[in-house]
Amino acid sequence: YITENPVDVVVKRAESPLSTVFTSIVIVLVCLANIAMGCKTDLKEVKRTLKRPVAPITGLVSQFTLMPLISLGVGYFLGLDAALWFGFFAMGSSPGGAASNIYCYLLDGDVSLSVTMTFISTLASLALIPAWIYSVGINVIYKDIEISIPFVNIITSLVGLIIPVGIGILIQIKKPNWARFIEKLVRPITVLFIILVFTIGVYANLYVFELLTPLTLLAGALIPYCGFAFGALVAFITKHDRQRILTIAIETGIQNTGISIVMLQLSLPTPDSDIGMVAPIVCSIFTPIPMVIAITAYEIKKRCFKKKEVATGEKLKGLDGGEKSEKLGVEGLSYQPVSEKGSDSETETCKKHEKKGN
């Protein structure tokens, strides 16, 4: 059959059992991470932080305004495919990554503000992520393409990921000992998630590497890095201290990879869901790089300063000790006891010298 009119052909990837297992494990790990986040969310600390709301509001505006616009702009100027562009946009609209709390702790940021911002953004995502997707995602990114994005699926996936946070908070209130134990699982879960993504995730989604063009990699680096930079700039303009500037920058640049992957998988039809999922994976590869460099440099700096402080302290202690010993040496001459043997030997030595002199 020959036709002069162009025909759109949709090629769907065959769903492998391993890919289904991978998606299921990711959902379970994200839920566990959210329970752990709820366990370490001290509501009293959140209330205390919210009494000075300028910093949390600055962070919230940066997370839900700057990042979606940055991801939208990067996709537009790089001329990305609609599905890939939508994937980056979904990633940019999904703040609240639990890793930000760990980075803030390691870099001596404001951990209370970090936890508060993560908690607020997780709750706000229930309304703001669908708002961005249905206003900009469909009307701008998919304006020339007919696509059905089920609102119910997005809300269901977000509610399903936010409920564990509430469970974690209840555990913290009712069973503090359980909460402390679950808190310790955050790092192992994060490590397990990374290992899973780079092993089973890579093997189950080898097609991803065929889509890793230079422009895709550039977009994956630009979005989080611009988030760090603009988040810090906004915090600086609003006159926050160094600790809070650092915290707001980290919270702005780090996105929730798990939520965006789950949302894309459950909301977009294939092959758009498969193509869109490349975006959060690429962003998750580039996001930790400046954080690891910053943490390494900061640890080296701390250790060097600590050594200098110890060396300076020892010098000062040595000077104090020297002065004391001099004083003791002068004052202690009259107080030093002389043994009988010592006095006899001194007398004999004096006699020998007298004989030689004679």
XYZ file of C-alpha atoms in Angstrom:
358
model
C 0.000 0.000 0.000
C 1.547 3.307 -1.119
C 0.436 6.698 0.247
C 1.643 10.187 -0.369
C 0.702 11.310 3.138
C 3.265 10.740 5.919
C 2.301 8.142 8.473
C 3.445 8.150 12.106
C 4.699 4.746 13.184
C 4.885 4.004 16.901
C 7.460 1.390 17.868
C 6.910 -0.129 21.299
C 9.611 -1.903 23.270
C 8.706 -5.393 24.405
C 8.303 -5.362 28.178
C 10.725 -7.840 29.706
C 10.075 -9.543 33.078
C 13.375 -8.118 34.360
C 12.246 -4.579 33.536
C 9.003 -5.148 35.466
C 10.972 -6.484 38.427
C 13.281 -3.453 38.292
C 10.346 -1.002 38.311
C 8.712 -2.878 41.205
C 11.928 -2.868 43.272
C 12.397 0.867 42.609
C 8.856 1.556 43.876
C 9.505 -0.495 47.035
C 12.863 1.222 47.712
C 11.370 4.698 47.176
C 8.547 3.875 49.614
C 11.071 2.617 52.201
C 13.185 5.746 51.729
C 10.090 7.912 52.259
C 9.202 5.998 55.443
C 12.762 6.615 56.670
C 12.441 10.296 55.752
C 9.230 10.487 57.800
C 10.999 8.820 60.738
C 13.710 11.480 60.816
C 11.307 14.402 60.289
C 11.024 16.061 63.682
C 7.725 17.965 63.555
C 8.807 20.196 66.457
C 11.914 21.152 64.495
C 9.780 21.767 61.398
C 7.456 24.057 63.387
C 10.468 25.884 64.848
C 11.925 26.402 61.366
C 8.573 27.566 59.979
C 8.383 30.311 62.626
C 11.028 32.036 60.489
C 9.427 31.228 57.135
C 11.622 33.302 54.808
C 14.145 30.501 54.188
C 11.563 27.700 53.630
C 9.527 29.967 51.296
C 12.699 30.908 49.377
C 13.526 27.228 49.016
C 10.004 26.267 47.972
C 9.896 28.987 45.298
C 13.312 27.903 44.022
C 12.275 24.240 43.900
C 8.894 24.635 42.225
C 9.592 27.693 40.052
C 13.275 27.768 39.132
C 13.775 24.059 38.458
C 10.730 23.510 36.194
C 11.616 26.650 34.213
C 15.298 25.640 33.982
C 14.403 22.158 32.698
C 11.859 23.664 30.284
C 14.414 26.161 28.963
C 17.229 23.591 28.616
C 14.966 21.245 26.639
C 13.768 24.086 24.399
C 17.192 25.556 23.586
C 18.785 22.138 22.994
C 15.891 21.125 20.718
C 15.215 17.829 22.471
C 12.623 15.301 21.341
C 9.218 15.817 23.031
C 9.334 12.596 25.098
C 12.900 13.250 26.297
C 12.116 16.908 26.951
C 9.065 15.873 28.974
C 11.252 13.457 30.975
C 13.656 16.265 31.923
C 10.710 18.522 32.724
C 9.162 15.858 34.987
C 12.528 15.463 36.712
C 12.832 19.234 37.181
C 9.343 19.361 38.677
C 10.043 16.620 41.274
C 12.016 18.097 44.186
C 12.526 16.563 47.587
C 15.352 14.094 47.098
C 16.284 12.439 50.415
C 19.975 12.570 49.427
C 19.917 16.357 49.932
C 19.614 15.872 53.719
C 22.748 13.699 53.733
C 24.704 16.199 51.595
C 23.644 19.079 53.885
C 24.805 17.123 56.919
C 28.197 16.275 55.374
C 28.775 19.887 54.256
C 27.647 21.388 57.595
C 24.550 22.976 56.112
C 21.339 23.784 57.980
C 19.994 20.247 58.425
C 16.778 21.430 60.106
C 16.002 23.659 57.116
C 16.910 20.836 54.730
C 14.544 18.362 56.406
C 11.792 21.009 56.558
C 12.164 21.849 52.869
C 12.174 18.164 51.884
C 9.047 17.550 53.967
C 7.171 20.589 52.582
C 8.161 19.933 48.957
C 7.059 16.294 49.245
C 3.608 17.391 50.398
C 3.416 20.272 47.907
C 4.351 17.949 45.023
C 0.912 16.361 45.267
C -0.600 19.546 43.828
C 2.293 21.329 42.097
C 3.702 18.470 39.975
C 0.330 17.768 38.256
C -0.166 21.545 37.879
C 3.119 21.914 35.983
C 2.583 18.785 33.905
C -0.964 19.651 32.848
C -0.284 23.342 32.238
C 3.167 23.388 30.641
C 3.849 19.716 29.893
C 0.833 19.199 27.641
C 0.355 22.747 26.308
C 4.012 23.498 25.549
C 6.016 20.275 25.214
C 3.265 18.130 23.660
C 1.391 20.965 21.947
C 1.862 19.457 18.453
C 1.449 15.834 19.535
C -1.696 14.118 20.754
C -0.968 12.236 23.952
C -3.071 11.081 26.855
C -1.521 11.622 30.273
C -3.892 10.138 32.862
C -4.282 12.558 35.769
C -5.510 9.738 38.026
C -2.292 7.753 37.498
C -0.125 10.745 38.447
C -2.141 11.496 41.591
C -2.203 7.795 42.554
C 1.562 7.435 42.156
C 2.227 10.621 44.158
C -0.210 9.705 46.944
C 1.292 6.216 47.054
C 4.736 7.769 47.602
C 3.626 10.416 50.124
C 1.646 8.039 52.388
C 4.912 6.318 53.505
C 6.140 9.711 54.793
C 3.055 9.893 57.017
C 3.670 6.319 58.178
C 7.244 7.286 59.099
C 6.041 10.309 61.109
C 3.550 8.118 63.000
C 6.310 5.603 63.768
C 8.482 8.433 65.107
C 5.666 9.657 67.389
C 4.467 6.249 68.603
C 7.655 4.160 68.449
C 10.776 6.383 68.708
C 13.079 3.363 69.033
C 11.767 1.911 65.779
C 12.208 5.319 64.128
C 15.871 5.516 65.168
C 16.480 2.057 63.721
C 14.695 2.883 60.446
C 16.653 6.167 60.140
C 19.835 4.113 59.911
C 18.447 2.418 56.798
C 18.553 5.635 54.714
C 22.167 5.261 53.640
C 21.975 1.503 52.909
C 18.783 2.066 50.887
C 20.465 4.885 48.946
C 23.511 2.708 48.238
C 21.271 -0.223 47.278
C 19.255 2.020 44.960
C 22.418 3.251 43.203
C 23.763 -0.318 42.839
C 20.396 -1.473 41.522
C 20.206 1.322 38.945
C 23.719 0.674 37.650
C 23.352 -3.130 37.518
C 19.851 -4.531 37.000
C 18.560 -1.162 35.836
C 21.242 -0.823 33.179
C 20.874 -4.432 32.008
C 17.072 -4.223 31.841
C 17.193 -0.901 30.001
C 20.145 -1.206 27.657
C 18.226 0.852 25.101
C 19.012 3.886 27.277
C 22.615 3.930 25.997
C 21.393 4.274 22.431
C 19.647 7.492 23.456
C 22.645 8.989 25.269
C 23.536 11.619 22.689
C 25.869 14.527 23.558
C 22.843 16.833 23.850
C 21.116 14.440 26.261
C 24.225 14.282 28.451
C 24.569 18.076 28.304
C 20.947 18.515 29.416
C 21.443 16.001 32.247
C 24.375 18.055 33.559
C 22.966 21.550 32.964
C 19.667 21.079 34.816
C 21.037 20.143 38.285
C 24.085 22.434 37.991
C 21.941 25.437 37.043
C 19.671 24.498 39.939
C 22.590 24.657 42.395
C 23.780 27.993 40.975
C 20.405 29.756 40.748
C 19.258 28.376 44.108
C 22.376 29.844 45.745
C 21.857 33.139 43.891
C 18.236 33.481 45.067
C 19.260 32.660 48.660
C 22.085 35.218 48.455
C 19.753 37.924 47.097
C 17.280 37.248 49.921
C 20.170 37.820 52.378
C 20.551 34.429 54.036
C 23.723 33.311 55.811
C 26.287 30.940 54.277
C 24.793 27.859 55.916
C 21.304 28.528 54.542
C 22.573 29.574 51.096
C 24.325 26.202 50.875
C 21.195 24.346 52.045
C 18.822 26.116 49.631
C 21.261 25.536 46.744
C 21.463 21.804 47.500
C 17.697 21.438 47.986
C 17.037 23.273 44.707
C 19.469 21.306 42.559
C 18.790 17.796 43.889
C 15.607 16.243 42.554
C 13.659 13.125 43.506
C 14.764 10.619 40.857
C 12.556 7.853 42.256
C 9.321 9.864 42.063
C 10.025 11.049 38.512
C 10.849 7.507 37.276
C 7.717 6.028 38.881
C 5.558 8.877 37.573
C 6.892 8.556 34.012
C 6.509 4.774 33.994
C 2.940 4.840 35.293
C 1.690 7.935 33.464
C 3.087 8.090 29.929
C 2.176 5.580 27.233
C 4.985 3.644 25.546
C 7.355 4.453 23.924
C 7.266 7.922 25.512
C 7.606 6.452 29.020
C 10.728 4.512 27.989
C 12.305 7.529 26.289
C 11.323 9.924 29.071
C 12.866 7.680 31.733
C 16.298 8.367 30.221
C 16.154 11.928 31.606
C 16.098 11.184 35.367
C 18.730 8.469 34.898
C 21.106 10.907 33.160
C 20.452 13.615 35.785
C 21.114 11.123 38.595
C 24.523 10.357 37.040
C 25.649 14.004 36.909
C 24.023 15.376 40.095
C 26.363 13.731 42.670
C 29.595 14.799 40.912
C 29.841 18.380 42.328
C 28.553 17.129 45.677
C 31.304 14.499 45.956
C 33.938 17.079 44.918
C 32.599 19.603 47.454
C 32.472 17.052 50.292
C 36.013 15.820 49.512
C 37.404 19.376 49.363
C 35.568 20.333 52.559
C 36.850 17.278 54.453
C 40.435 17.998 53.316
C 40.043 21.631 54.355
C 38.671 20.653 57.769
C 41.478 18.163 58.370
C 44.176 20.651 57.297
C 42.781 23.376 59.553
C 42.472 20.875 62.378
C 46.150 19.911 61.989
C 47.151 23.582 61.949
C 45.094 24.243 65.073
C 46.667 21.230 66.827
C 50.175 22.336 65.770
C 49.531 25.917 66.936
C 48.107 24.616 70.210
C 51.184 22.441 70.802
C 53.500 25.388 70.104
C 51.597 27.572 72.550
C 51.602 24.764 75.091
C 55.349 24.335 74.518
C 55.984 28.020 75.079
C 53.942 27.982 78.266
C 55.744 24.844 79.411
C 59.157 26.411 78.636
C 58.405 29.475 80.682
C 57.206 27.292 83.536
C 60.318 25.091 83.394
C 62.591 28.142 83.414
C 60.799 29.463 86.459
C 60.991 26.051 88.118
C 64.679 25.797 87.205
C 65.511 29.081 88.934
C 63.160 28.770 91.861
C 63.705 25.042 92.344
C 67.448 25.193 92.989
C 66.971 25.797 96.668
C 64.286 23.123 96.952
C 66.007 20.190 95.220
C 66.846 17.491 97.818
C 70.379 16.146 97.736
C 70.966 12.533 98.678
C 73.772 11.485 101.052
C 75.499 9.499 98.293
C 75.345 12.508 96.064
C 76.948 14.735 98.701
C 79.797 12.210 99.429
C 80.645 11.861 95.746
C 80.687 15.626 95.327
C 83.129 15.934 98.318
C 85.471 13.299 96.852
C 85.458 15.018 93.454
C 86.363 18.348 95.092
C 89.304 16.707 96.967
C 90.702 15.207 93.739
C 90.622 18.605 92.072
C 92.425 20.156 95.039
C 95.238 17.510 94.842
C 95.684 18.099 91.111
C 95.789 21.833 91.737
C 98.546 21.328 94.336
